[in-house]
CSV table of C-alpha atoms and ligand atoms in Angstrom, one decimal:
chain,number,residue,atom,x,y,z
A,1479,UNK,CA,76.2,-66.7,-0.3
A,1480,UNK,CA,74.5,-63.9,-2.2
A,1481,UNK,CA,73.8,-61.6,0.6
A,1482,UNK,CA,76.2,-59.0,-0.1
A,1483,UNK,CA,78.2,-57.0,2.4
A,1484,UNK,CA,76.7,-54.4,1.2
A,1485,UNK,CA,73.4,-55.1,1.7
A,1486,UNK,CA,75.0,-56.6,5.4
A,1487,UNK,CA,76.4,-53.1,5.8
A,1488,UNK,CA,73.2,-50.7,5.1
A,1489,UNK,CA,70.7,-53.3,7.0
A,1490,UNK,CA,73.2,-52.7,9.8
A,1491,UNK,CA,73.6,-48.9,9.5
A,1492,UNK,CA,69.0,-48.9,9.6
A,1493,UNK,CA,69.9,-50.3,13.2
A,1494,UNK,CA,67.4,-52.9,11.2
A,1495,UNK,CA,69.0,-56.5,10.8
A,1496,UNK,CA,66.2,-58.2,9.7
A,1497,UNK,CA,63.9,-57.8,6.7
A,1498,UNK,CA,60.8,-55.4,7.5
A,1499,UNK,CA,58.6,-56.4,4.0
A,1500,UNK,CA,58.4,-59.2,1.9
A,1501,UNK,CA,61.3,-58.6,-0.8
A,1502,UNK,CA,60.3,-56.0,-3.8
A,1503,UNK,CA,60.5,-57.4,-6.6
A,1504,UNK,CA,63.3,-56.8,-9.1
A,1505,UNK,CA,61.9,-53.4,-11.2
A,1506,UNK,CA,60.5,-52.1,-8.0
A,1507,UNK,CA,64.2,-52.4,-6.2
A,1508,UNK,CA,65.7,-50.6,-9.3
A,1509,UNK,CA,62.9,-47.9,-9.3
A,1510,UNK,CA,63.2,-47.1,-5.6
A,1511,UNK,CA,66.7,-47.0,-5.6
A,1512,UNK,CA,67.2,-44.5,-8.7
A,1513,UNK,CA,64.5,-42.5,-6.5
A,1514,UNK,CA,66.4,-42.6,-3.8
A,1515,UNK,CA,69.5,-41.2,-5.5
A,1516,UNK,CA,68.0,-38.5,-7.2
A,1517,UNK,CA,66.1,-37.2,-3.9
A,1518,UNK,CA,69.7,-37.8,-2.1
A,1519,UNK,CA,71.4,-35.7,-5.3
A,1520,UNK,CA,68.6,-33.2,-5.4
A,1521,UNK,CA,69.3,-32.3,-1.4
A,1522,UNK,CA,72.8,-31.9,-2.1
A,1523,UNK,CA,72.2,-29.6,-5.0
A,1524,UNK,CA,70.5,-27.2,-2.3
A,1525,UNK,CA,73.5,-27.4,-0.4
A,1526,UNK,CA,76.0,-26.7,-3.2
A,1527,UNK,CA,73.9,-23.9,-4.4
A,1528,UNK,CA,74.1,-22.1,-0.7
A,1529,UNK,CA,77.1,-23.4,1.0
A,1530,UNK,CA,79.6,-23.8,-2.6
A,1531,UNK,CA,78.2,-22.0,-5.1
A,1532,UNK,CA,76.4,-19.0,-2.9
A,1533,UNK,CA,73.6,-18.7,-5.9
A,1534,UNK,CA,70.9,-18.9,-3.2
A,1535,UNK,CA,71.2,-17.1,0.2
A,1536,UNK,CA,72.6,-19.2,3.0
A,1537,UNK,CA,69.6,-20.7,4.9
A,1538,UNK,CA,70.9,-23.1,7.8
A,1539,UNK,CA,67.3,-24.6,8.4
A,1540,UNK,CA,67.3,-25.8,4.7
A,1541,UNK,CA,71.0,-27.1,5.0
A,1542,UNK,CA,69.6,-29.0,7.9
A,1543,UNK,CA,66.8,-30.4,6.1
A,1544,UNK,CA,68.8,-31.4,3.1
A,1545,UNK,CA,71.5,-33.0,5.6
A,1546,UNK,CA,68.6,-34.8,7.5
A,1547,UNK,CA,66.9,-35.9,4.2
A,1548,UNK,CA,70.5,-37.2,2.8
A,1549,UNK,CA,71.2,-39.4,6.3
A,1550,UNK,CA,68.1,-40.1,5.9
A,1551,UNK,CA,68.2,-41.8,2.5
A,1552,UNK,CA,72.1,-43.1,3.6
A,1553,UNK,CA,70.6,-44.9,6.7
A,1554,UNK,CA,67.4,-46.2,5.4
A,1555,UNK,CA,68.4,-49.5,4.7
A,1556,UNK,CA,69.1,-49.2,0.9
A,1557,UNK,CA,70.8,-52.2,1.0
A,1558,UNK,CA,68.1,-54.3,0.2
A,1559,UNK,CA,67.1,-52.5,-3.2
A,1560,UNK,CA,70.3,-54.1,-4.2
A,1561,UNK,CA,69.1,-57.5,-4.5
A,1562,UNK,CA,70.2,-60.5,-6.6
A,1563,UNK,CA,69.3,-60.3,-9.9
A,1564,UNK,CA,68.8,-56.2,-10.4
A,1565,UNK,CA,72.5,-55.4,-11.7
A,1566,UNK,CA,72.5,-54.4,-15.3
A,1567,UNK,CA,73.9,-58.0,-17.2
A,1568,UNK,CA,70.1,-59.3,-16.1
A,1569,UNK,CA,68.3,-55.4,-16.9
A,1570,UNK,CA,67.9,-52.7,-19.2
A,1571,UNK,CA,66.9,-50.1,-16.8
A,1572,UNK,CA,69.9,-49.8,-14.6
A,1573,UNK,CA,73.0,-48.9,-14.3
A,1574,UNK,CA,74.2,-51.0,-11.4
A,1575,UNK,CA,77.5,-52.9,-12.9
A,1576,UNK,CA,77.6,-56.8,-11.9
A,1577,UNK,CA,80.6,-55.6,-10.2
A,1578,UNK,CA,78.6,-55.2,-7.2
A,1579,UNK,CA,78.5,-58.6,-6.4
A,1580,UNK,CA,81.4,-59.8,-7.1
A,1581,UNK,CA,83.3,-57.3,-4.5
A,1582,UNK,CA,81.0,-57.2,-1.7
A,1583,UNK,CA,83.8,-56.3,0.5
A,1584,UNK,CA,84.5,-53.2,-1.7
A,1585,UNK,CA,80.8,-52.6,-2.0
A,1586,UNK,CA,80.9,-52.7,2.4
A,1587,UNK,CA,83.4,-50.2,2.1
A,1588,UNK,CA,81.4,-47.4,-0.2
A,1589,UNK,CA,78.2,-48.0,1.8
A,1590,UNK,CA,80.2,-47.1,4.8
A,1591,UNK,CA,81.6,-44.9,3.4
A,1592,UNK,CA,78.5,-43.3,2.6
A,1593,UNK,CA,76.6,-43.7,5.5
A,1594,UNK,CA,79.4,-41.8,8.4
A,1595,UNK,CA,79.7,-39.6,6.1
A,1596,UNK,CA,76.2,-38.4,5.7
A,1597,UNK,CA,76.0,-38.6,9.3
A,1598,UNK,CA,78.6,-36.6,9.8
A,1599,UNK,CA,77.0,-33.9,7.7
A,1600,UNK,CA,73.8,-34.2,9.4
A,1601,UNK,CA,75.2,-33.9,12.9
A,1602,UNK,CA,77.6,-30.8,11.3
A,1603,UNK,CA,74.1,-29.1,10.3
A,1604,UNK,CA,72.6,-30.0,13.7
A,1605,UNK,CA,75.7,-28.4,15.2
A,1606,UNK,CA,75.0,-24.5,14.1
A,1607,UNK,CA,75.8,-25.1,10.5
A,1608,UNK,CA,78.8,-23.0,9.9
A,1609,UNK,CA,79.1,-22.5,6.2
A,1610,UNK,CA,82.7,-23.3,6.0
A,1611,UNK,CA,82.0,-26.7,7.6
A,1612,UNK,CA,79.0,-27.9,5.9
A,1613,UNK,CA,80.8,-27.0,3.0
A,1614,UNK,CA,83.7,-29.0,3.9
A,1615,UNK,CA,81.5,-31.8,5.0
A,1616,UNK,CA,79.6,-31.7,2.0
A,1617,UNK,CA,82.6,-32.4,-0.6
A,1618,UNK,CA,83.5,-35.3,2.3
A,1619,UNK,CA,80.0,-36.4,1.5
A,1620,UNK,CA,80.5,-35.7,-2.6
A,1621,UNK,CA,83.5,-38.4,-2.5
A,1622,UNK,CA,81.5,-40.5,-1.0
A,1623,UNK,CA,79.1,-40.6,-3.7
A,1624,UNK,CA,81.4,-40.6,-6.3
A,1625,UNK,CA,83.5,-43.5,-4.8
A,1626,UNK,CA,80.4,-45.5,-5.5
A,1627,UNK,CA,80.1,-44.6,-8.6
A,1628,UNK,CA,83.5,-44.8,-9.7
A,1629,UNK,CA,82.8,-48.7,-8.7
A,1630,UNK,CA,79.6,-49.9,-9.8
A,1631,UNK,CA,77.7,-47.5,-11.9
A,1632,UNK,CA,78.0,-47.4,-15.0
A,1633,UNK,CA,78.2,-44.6,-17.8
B,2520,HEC,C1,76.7,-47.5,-2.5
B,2520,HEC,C2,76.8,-46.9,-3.9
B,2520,HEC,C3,76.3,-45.5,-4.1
B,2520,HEC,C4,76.4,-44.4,-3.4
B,2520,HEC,C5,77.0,-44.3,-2.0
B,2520,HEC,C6,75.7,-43.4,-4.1
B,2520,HEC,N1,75.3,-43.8,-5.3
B,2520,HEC,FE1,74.3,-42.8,-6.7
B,2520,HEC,N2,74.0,-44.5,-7.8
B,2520,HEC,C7,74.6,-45.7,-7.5
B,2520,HEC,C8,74.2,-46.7,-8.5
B,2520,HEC,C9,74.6,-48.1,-8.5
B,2520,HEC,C10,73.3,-46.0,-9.4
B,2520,HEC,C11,72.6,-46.6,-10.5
B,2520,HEC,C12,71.3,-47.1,-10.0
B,2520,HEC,C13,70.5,-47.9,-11.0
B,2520,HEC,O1,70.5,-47.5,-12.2
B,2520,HEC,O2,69.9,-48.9,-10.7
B,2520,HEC,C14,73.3,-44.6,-8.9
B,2520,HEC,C15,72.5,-43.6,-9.5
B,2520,HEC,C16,72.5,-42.3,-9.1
B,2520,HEC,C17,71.7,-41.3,-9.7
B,2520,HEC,C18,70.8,-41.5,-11.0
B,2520,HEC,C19,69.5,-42.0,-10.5
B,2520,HEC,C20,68.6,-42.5,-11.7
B,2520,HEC,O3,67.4,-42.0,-11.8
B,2520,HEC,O4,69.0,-43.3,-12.5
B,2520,HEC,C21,72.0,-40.1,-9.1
B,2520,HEC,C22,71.4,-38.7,-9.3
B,2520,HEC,C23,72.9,-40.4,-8.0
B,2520,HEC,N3,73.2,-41.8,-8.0
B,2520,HEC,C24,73.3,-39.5,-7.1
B,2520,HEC,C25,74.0,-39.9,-5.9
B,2520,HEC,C26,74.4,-39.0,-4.9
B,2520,HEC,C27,74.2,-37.5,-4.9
B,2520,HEC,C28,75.1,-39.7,-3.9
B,2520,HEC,C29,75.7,-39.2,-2.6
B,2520,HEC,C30,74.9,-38.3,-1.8
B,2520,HEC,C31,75.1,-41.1,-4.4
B,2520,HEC,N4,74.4,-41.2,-5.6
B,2520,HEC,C32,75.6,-42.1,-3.6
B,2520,HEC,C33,75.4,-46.0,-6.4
B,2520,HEC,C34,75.6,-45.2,-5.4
């Protein structure tokens, strides 16, 4: 049983529960999913910087672009760039730690996790986008991350 319930979790959350491509292969599931992160982190640094931070003039059509491109990136399915094979004992390039499969129930949970709470975000921004509430969403959506991370990522 290698399918992890995290990868059960994320194909369900894409509404998707069946593959839509052949498999990538191992480098190409580690590069998409740093890409995916770092698109996902550089959205919430647009938010920080107008809903936390105030540096940059509060813009609700950008918060709601960042929040659709984050739920976007949550509910895509990412799941399946976490393959068998692409954790960090087997590669150089990532920092995925084996970890991952060997809890897949607490790797269900972060994905989860993840997901509603990117969605929340999402539906806060469609909602009018009060500051105060994006920026309450937003650190709901920063645990998230970081929950993750605290998990299976390593240093
Ligand atoms: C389900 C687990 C999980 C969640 C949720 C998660 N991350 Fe990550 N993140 C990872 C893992 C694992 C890596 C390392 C990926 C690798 O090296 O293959 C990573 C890597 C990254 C990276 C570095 C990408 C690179 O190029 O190496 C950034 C930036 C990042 N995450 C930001 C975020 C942000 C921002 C969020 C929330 C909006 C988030 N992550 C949510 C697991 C997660």
């Amino acid at each position: 049983m290698r399918k992890s319930g995290f990868f059960a979790a994320l194909a369900l959350s894409a509404a998707i529960a069946t593959p839509v491509m052949a498999q990538m292969d191992v480098e190409d599931q580690i590069k998409t999913r740093q890409s995916a992160f770092t698109f996902a982190g550089w959205n919430m640094g647009k938010i920080k910087a107008q809903a936390i931070d105030g540096e940059v003039a509060y813009n609700e059509k950008q918060i709601l672009a960042a929040a659709n491109s984050i739920a976007a990136v949550a509910n895509s399915g990412l799941g399946s760039l976490f393959g068998p094979g692409t954790g960090m004992d087997k590669n150089d390039n990532t920092k995925l730690k084996p970890e991952f499969f060997e809890q897949p129930d607490k790797a269900r949970e972060v994905a989860i996790g993840f997901a509603q709470a990117a969605t929340k975000l999402q539906q806060v921004a469609a909602n009018g986008g009060d500051k105060a509430a994006i920026a309450a969403q937003f650190s709901e959506v920063g645990k998230s991350c970081k929950a993750c991370h605290d998990a299976f990522r390593a240093k």
